[in-house]
Tab-separated table of N, CA and C in Angstrom:
chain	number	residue	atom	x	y	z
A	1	UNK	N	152.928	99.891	107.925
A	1	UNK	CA	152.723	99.617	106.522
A	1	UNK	C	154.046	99.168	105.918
A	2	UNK	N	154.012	98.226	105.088
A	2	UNK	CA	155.347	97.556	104.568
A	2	UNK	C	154.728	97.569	102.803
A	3	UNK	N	156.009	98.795	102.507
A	3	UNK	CA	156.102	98.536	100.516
A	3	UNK	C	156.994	97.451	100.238
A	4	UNK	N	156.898	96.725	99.568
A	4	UNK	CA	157.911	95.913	98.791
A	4	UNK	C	157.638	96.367	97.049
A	5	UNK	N	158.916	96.388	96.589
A	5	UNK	CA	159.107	96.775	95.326
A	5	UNK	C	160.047	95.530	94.704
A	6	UNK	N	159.138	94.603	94.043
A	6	UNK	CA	160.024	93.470	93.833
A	6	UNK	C	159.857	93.596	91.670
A	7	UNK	N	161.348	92.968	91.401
A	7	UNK	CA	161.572	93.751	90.245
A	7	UNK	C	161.434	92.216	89.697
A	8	UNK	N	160.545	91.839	88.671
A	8	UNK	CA	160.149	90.814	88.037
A	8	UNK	C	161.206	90.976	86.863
A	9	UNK	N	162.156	90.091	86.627
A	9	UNK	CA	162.736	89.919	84.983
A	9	UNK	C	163.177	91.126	84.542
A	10	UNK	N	163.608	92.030	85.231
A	10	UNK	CA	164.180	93.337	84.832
A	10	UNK	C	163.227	94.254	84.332
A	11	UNK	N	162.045	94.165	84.408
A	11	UNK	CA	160.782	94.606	83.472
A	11	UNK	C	160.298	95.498	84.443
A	12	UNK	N	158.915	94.770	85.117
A	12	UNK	CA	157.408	96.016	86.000
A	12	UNK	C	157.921	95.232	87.252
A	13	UNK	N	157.762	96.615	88.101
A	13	UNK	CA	157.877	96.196	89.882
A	13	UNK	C	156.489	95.959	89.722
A	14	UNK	N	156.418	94.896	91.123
A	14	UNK	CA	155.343	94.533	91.408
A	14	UNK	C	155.341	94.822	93.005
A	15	UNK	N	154.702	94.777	93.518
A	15	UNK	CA	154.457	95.506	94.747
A	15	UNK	C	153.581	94.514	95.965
A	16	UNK	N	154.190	93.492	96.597
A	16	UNK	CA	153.772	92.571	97.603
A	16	UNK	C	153.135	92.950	98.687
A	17	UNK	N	152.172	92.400	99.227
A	17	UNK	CA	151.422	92.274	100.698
A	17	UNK	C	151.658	91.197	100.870
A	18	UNK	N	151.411	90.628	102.452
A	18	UNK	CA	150.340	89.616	102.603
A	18	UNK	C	149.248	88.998	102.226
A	19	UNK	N	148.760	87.757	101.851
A	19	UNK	CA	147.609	87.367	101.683
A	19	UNK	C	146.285	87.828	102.677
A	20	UNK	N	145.499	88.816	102.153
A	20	UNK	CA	144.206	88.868	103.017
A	20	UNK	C	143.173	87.992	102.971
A	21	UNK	N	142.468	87.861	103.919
A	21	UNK	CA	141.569	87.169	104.527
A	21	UNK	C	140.132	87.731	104.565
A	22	UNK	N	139.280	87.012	105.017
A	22	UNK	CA	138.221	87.627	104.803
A	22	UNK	C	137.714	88.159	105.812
A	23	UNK	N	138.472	88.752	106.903
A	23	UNK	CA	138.854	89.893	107.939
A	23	UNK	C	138.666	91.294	107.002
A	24	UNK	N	139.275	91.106	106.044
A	24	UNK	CA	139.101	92.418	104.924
A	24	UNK	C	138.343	92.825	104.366
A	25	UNK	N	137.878	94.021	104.364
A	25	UNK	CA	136.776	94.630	103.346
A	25	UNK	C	137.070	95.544	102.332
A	26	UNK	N	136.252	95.996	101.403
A	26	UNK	CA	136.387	96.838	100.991
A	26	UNK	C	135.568	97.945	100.501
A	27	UNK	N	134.256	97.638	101.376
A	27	UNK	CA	133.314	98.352	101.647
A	27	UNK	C	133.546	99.785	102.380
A	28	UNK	N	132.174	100.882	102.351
A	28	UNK	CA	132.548	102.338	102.879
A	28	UNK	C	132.685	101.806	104.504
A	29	UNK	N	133.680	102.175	105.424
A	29	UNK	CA	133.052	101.629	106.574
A	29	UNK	C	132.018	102.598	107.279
A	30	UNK	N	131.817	102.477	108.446
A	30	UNK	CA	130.480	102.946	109.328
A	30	UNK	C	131.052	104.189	109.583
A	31	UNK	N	130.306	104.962	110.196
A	31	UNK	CA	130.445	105.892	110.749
A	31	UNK	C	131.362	106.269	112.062
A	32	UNK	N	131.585	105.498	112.667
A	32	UNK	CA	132.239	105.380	113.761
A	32	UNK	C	133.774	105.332	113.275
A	33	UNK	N	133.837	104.345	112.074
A	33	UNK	CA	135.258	103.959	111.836
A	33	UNK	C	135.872	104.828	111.077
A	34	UNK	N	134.749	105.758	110.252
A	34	UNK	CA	135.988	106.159	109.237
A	34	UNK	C	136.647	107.534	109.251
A	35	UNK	N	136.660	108.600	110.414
A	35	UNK	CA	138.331	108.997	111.088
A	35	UNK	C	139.206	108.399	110.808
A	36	UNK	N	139.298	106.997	111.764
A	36	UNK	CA	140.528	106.370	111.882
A	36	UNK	C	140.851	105.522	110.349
A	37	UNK	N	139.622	105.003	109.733
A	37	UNK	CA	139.768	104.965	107.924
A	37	UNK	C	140.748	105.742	107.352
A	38	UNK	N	140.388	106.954	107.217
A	38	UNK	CA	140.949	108.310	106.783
A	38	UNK	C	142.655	108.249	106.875
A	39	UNK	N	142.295	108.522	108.151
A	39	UNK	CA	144.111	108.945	109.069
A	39	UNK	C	144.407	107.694	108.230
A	40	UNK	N	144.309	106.373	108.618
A	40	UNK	CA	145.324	105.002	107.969
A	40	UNK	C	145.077	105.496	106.226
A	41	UNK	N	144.393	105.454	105.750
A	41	UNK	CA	144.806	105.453	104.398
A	41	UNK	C	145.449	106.623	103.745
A	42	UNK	N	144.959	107.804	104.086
A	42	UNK	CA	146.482	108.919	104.667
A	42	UNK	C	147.845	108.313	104.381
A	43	UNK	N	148.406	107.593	105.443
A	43	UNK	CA	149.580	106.868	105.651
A	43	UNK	C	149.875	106.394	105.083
A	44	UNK	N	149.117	105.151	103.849
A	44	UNK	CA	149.461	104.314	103.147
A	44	UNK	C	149.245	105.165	101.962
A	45	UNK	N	148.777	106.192	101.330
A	45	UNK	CA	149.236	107.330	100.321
A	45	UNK	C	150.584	107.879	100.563
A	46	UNK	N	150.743	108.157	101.977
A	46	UNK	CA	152.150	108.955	102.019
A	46	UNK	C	153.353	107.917	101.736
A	47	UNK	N	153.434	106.282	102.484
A	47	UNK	CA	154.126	105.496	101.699
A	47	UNK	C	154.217	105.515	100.122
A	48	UNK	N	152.909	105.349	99.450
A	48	UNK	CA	153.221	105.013	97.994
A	48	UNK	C	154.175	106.598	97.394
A	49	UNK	N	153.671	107.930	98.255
A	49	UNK	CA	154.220	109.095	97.478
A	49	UNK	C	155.729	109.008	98.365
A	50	UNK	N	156.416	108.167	99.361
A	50	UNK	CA	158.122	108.151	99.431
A	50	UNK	C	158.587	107.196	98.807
A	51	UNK	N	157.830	106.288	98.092
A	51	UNK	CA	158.161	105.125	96.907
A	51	UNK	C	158.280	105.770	95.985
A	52	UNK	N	157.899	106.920	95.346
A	52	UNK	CA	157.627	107.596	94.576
A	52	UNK	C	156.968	106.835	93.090
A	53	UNK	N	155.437	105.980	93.809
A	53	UNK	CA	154.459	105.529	93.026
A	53	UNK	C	153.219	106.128	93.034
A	54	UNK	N	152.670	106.668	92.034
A	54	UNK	CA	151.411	107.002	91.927
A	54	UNK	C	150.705	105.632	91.144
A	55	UNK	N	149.385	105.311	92.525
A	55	UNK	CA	148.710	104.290	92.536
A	55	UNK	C	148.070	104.290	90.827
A	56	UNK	N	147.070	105.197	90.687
A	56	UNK	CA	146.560	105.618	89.014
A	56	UNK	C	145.129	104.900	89.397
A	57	UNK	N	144.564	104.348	90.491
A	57	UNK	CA	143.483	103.574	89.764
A	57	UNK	C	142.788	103.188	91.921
A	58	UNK	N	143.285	104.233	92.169
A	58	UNK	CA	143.055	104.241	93.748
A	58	UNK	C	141.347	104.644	93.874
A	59	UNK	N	140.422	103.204	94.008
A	59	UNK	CA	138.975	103.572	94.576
A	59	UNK	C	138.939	102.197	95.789
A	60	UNK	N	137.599	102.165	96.111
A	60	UNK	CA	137.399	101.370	97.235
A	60	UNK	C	137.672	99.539	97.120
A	61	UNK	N	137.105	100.010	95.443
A	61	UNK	CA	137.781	98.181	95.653
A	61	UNK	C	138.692	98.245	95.638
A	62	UNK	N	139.671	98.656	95.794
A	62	UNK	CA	141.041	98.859	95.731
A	62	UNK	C	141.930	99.159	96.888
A	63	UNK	N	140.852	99.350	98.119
A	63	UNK	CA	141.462	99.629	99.401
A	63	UNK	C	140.827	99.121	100.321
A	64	UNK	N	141.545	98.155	100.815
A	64	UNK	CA	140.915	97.025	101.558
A	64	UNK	C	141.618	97.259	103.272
A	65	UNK	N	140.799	96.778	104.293
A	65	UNK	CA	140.693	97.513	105.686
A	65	UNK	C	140.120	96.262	106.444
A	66	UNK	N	140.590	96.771	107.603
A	66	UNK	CA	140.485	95.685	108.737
A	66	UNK	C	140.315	96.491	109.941
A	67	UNK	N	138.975	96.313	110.733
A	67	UNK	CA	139.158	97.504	112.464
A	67	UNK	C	139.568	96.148	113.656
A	68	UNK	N	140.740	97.123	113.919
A	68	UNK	CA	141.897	96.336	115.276
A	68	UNK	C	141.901	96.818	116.403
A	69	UNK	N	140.655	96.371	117.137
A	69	UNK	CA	140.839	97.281	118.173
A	69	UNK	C	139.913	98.512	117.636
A	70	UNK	N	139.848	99.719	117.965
A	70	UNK	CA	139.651	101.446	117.740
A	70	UNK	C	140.265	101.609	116.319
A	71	UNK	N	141.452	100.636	115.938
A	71	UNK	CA	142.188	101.251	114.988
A	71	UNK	C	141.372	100.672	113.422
A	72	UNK	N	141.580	101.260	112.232
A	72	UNK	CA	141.499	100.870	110.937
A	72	UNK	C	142.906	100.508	110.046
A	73	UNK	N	142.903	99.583	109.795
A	73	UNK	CA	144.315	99.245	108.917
A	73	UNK	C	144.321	99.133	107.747
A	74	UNK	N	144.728	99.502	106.825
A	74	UNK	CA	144.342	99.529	106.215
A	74	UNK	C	145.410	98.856	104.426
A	75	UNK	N	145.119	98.530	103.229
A	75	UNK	CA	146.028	97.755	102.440
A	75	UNK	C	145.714	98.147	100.937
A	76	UNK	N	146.536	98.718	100.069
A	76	UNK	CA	145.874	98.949	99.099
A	76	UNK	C	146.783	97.578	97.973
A	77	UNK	N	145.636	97.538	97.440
A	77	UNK	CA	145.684	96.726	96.180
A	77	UNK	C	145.826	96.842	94.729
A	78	UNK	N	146.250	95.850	93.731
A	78	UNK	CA	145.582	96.238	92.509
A	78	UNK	C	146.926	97.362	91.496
A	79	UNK	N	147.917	97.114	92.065
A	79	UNK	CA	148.701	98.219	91.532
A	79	UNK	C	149.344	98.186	89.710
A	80	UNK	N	148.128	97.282	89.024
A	80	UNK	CA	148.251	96.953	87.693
A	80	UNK	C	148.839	98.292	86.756
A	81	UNK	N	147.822	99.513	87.286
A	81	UNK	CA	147.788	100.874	86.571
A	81	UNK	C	148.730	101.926	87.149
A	82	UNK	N	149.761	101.447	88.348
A	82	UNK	CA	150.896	102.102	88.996
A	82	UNK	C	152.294	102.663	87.792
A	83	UNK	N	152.109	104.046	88.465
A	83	UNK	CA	153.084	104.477	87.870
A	83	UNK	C	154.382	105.427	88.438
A	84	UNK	N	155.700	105.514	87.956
A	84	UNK	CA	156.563	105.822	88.929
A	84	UNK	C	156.801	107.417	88.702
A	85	UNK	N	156.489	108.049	89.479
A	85	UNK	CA	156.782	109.667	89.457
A	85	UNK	C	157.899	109.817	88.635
A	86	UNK	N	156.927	111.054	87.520
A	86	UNK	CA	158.333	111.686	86.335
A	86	UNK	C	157.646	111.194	84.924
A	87	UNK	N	157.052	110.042	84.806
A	87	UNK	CA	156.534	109.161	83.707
A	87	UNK	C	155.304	109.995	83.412
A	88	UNK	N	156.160	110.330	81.702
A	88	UNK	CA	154.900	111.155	80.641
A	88	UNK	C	154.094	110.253	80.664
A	89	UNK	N	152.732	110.699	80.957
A	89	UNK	CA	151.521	110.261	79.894
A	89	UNK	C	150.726	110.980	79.086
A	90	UNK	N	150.401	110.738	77.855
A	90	UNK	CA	149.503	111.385	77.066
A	90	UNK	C	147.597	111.726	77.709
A	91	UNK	N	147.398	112.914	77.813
A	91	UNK	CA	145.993	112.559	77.642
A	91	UNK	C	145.038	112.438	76.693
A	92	UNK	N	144.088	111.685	76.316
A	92	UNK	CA	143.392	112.047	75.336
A	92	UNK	C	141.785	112.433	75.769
A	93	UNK	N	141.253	111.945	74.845
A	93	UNK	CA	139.495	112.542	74.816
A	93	UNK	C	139.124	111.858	76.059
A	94	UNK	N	139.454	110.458	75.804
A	94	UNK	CA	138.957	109.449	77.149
A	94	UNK	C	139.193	109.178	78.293
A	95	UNK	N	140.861	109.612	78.518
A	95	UNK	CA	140.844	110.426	79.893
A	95	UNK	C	140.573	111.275	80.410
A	96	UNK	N	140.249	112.531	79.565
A	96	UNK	CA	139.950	113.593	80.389
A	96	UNK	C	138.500	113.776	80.616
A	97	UNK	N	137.411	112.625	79.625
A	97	UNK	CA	136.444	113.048	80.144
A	97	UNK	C	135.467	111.877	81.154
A	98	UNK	N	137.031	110.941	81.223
A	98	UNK	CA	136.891	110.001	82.350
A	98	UNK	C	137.036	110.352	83.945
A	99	UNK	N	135.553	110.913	84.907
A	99	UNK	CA	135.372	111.452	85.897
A	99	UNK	C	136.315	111.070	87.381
A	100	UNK	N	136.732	109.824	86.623
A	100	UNK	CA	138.032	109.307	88.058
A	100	UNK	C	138.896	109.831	87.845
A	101	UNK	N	139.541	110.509	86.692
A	101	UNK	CA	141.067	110.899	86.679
A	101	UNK	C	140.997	112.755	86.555
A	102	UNK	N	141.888	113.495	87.411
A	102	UNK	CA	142.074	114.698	87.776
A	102	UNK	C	142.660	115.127	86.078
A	103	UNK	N	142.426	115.031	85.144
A	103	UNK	CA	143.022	115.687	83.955
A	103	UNK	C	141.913	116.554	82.941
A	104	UNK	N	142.374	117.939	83.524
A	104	UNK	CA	141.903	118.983	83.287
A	104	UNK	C	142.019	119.882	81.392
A	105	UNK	N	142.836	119.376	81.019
A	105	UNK	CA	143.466	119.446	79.590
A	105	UNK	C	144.066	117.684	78.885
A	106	UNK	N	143.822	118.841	77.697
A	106	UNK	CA	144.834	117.451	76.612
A	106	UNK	C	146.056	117.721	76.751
A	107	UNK	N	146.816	117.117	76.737
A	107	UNK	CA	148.486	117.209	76.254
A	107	UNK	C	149.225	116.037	77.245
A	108	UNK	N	150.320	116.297	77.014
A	108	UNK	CA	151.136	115.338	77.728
A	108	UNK	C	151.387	115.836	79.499
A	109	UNK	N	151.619	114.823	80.535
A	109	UNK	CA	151.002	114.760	81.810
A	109	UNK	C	152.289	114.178	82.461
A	110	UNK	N	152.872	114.964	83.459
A	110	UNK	CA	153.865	113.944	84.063
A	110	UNK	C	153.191	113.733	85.960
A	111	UNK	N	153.615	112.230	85.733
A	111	UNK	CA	152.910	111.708	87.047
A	111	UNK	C	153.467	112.037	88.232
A	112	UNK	N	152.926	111.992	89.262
A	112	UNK	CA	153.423	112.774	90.708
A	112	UNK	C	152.671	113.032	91.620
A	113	UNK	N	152.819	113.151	92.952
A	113	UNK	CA	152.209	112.832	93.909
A	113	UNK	C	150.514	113.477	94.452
A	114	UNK	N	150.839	114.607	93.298
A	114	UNK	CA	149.424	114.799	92.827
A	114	UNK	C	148.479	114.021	92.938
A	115	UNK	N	148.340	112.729	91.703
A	115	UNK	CA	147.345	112.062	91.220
A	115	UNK	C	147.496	111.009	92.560
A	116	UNK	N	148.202	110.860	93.445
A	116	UNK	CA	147.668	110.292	94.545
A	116	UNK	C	146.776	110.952	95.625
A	117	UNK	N	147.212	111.981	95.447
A	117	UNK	CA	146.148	113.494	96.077
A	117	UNK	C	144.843	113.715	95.398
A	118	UNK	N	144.929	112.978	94.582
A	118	UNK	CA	143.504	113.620	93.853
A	118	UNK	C	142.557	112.317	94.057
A	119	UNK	N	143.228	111.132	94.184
A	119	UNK	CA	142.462	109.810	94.512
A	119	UNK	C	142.081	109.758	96.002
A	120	UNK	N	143.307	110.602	96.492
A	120	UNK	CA	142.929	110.681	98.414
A	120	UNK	C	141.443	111.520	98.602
A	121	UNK	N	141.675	112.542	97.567
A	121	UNK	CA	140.827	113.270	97.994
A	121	UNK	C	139.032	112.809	97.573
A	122	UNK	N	139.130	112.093	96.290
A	122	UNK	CA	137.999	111.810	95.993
A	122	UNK	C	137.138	110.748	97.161
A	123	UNK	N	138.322	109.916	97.747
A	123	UNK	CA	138.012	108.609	98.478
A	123	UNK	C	137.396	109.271	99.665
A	124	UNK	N	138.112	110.433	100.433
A	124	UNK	CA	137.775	110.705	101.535
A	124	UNK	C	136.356	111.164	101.341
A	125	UNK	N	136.081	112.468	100.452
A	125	UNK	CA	135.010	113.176	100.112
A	125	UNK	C	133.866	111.956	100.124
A	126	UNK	N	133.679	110.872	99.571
A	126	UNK	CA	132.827	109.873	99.268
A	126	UNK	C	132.690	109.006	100.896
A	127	UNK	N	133.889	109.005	101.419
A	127	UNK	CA	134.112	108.445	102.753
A	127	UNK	C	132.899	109.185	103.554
A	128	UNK	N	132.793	110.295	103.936
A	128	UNK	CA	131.954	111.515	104.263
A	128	UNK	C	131.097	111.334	104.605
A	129	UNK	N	130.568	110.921	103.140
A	129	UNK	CA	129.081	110.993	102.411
A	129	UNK	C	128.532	110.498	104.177
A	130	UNK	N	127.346	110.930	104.319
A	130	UNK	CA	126.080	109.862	105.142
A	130	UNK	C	125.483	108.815	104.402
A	131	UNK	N	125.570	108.512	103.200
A	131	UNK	CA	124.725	107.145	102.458
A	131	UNK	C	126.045	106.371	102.872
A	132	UNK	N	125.733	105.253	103.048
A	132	UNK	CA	126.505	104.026	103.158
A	132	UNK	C	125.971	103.106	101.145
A	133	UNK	N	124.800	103.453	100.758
A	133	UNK	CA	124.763	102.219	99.439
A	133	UNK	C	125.013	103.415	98.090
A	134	UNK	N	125.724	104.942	98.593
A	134	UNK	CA	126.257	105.615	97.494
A	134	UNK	C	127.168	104.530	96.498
A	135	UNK	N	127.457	104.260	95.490
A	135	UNK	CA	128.500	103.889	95.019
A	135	UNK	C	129.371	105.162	94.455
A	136	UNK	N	130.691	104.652	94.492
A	136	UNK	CA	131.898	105.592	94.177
A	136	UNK	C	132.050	106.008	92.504
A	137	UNK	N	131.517	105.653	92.061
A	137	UNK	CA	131.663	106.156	90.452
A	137	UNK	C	130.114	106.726	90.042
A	138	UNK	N	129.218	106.567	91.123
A	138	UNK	CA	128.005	107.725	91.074
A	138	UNK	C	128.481	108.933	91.943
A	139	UNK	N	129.328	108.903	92.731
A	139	UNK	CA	129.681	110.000	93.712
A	139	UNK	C	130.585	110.480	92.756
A	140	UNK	N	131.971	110.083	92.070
A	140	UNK	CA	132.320	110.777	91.109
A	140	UNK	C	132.074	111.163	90.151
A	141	UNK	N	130.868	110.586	89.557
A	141	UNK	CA	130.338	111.703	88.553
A	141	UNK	C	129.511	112.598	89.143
A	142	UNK	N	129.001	112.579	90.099
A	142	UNK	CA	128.445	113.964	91.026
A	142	UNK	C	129.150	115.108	91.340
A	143	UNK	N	130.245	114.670	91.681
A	143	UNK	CA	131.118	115.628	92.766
A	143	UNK	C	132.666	115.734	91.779
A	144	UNK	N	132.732	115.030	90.618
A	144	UNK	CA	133.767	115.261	90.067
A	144	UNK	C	134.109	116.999	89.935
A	145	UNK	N	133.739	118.020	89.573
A	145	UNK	CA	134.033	119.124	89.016
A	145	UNK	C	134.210	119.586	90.492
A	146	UNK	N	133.426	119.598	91.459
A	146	UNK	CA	134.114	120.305	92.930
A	146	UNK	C	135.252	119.756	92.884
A	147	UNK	N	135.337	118.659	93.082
A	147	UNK	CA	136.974	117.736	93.455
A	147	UNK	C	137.983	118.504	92.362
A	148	UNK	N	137.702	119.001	91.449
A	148	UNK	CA	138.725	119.229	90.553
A	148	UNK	C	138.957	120.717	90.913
A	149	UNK	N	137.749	121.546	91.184
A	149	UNK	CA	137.813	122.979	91.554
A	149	UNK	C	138.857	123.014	92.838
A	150	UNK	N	138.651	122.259	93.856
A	150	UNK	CA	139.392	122.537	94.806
A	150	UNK	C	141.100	121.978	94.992
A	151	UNK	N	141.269	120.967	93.630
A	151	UNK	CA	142.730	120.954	93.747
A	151	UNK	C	143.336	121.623	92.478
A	152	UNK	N	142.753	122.763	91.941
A	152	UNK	CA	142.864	123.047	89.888
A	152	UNK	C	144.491	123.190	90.672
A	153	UNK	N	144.724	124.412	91.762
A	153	UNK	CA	146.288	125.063	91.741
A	153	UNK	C	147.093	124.018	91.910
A	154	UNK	N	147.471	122.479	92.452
A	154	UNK	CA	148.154	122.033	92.332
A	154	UNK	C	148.163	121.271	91.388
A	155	UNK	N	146.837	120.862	90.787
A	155	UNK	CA	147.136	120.035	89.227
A	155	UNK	C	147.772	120.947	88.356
A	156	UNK	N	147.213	122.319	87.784
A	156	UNK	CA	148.119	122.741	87.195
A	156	UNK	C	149.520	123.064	87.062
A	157	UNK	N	150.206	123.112	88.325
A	157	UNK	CA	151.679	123.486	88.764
A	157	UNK	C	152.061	121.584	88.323
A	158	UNK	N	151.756	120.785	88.404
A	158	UNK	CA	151.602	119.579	87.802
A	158	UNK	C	151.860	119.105	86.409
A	159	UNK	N	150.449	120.093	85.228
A	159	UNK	CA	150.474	119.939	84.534
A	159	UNK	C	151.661	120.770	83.350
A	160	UNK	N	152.092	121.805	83.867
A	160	UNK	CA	153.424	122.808	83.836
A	160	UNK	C	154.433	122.316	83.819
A	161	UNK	N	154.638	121.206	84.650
A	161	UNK	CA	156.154	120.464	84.585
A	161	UNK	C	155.851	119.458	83.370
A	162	UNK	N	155.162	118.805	83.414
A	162	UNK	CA	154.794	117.759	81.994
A	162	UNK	C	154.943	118.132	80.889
C-alpha cells in the first residue's frame, strides 16, 4: 500500500493513488474472498491510522478491491471528508443521529484512530452478512446501536480527550 500526502497551495493534503480500472470494484465481495477482503483492508486502515488520517466517510463505495491471485487488494478512495488526528469537531443533532458516524453525545469531538475503528468495524460486520444485495446504510441503520455497544469503551476514552 502506498500513502502519498501531497500538499496543494499550502492549504488540504490530498492523498494520490493510481488510476483504477475497471479490474476494480466496489461491491460486497463473495464469500470466498472476503477473509482476505478483511485482512487487506485491515492494512490499508492501519496505513491511514500511521498517517495519522482519519478517513471520516469510510463505506464500500469508498473501498475499491481487486482479487490477485488468492489475494484481495485493496484501495480506498474519496478522502474529501479526511481528517488529521487531534482536529476538534463539533457534534450536533445531525451527526449524532446520523447512523454512519460513532458519536454517542453532543459536544466537541477530537478525531483519532478511533473513527477509523469504528468504520473498520461497521464495514467488516456488513462484510459478514450472508446477503450479498444487503445495502450498507440499511445494515447501518440495523446494526448501528450493536456497533456502538461494542466499541462505547474506546469511543468514550476518545470522547474524554476532546
Amino acid at each position: 500500500f502506498e500513502l502519498k500526502l501531497v500538499d496543494v497551495r499550502g492549504t488540504y493534503p490530498i492523498v494520490v493513488f493510481e488510476l483504477l480500472n475497471e479490474d476494480w470494484k466496489n461491491t460486497k465481495p463473495e464469500a470466498s474472498l472476503r477473509e482476505s477482503y478483511l485482512a487487506s483492508l485491515e492494512v490499508a486502515v492501519e496505513v491511514m491510522n500511521s498517517a495519522g488520517v482519519a478517513h471520516m466517510d469510510l463505506r464500500p463505495a469508498n473501498v475499491m478491491w481487486r482479487c490477485v491471485g488468492d489475494t484481495v487488494q485493496i484501495r480506498i478512495i474519496d478522502f474529501e471528508d479526511a481528517l488529521k488526528f487531534g482536529t476538534l469537531i463539533r457534534v450536533n443533532e445531525t451527526l449524532r443521529n446520523d447512523c454512519r458516524y460513532p458519536f454517542p453525545h453532543l459536544g466537541v469531538v477530537q478525531v483519532s484512530s478511533v473513527h477509523n475503528s469504528w468504520f473498520l468495524a461497521a464495514l467488516a460486520s456488513w462484510v459478514k452478512e450472508e446477503t450479498l444485495d444487503d445495502g450498507f446504510s440499511t445494515h447501518m441503520q440495523t446494526h448501528h446501536s450493536a456497533l456502538l455497544a461494542e466499541m462505547r469503551t474506546d469511543l468514550m476514552e476518545c470522547y474524554r480527550e476532546g
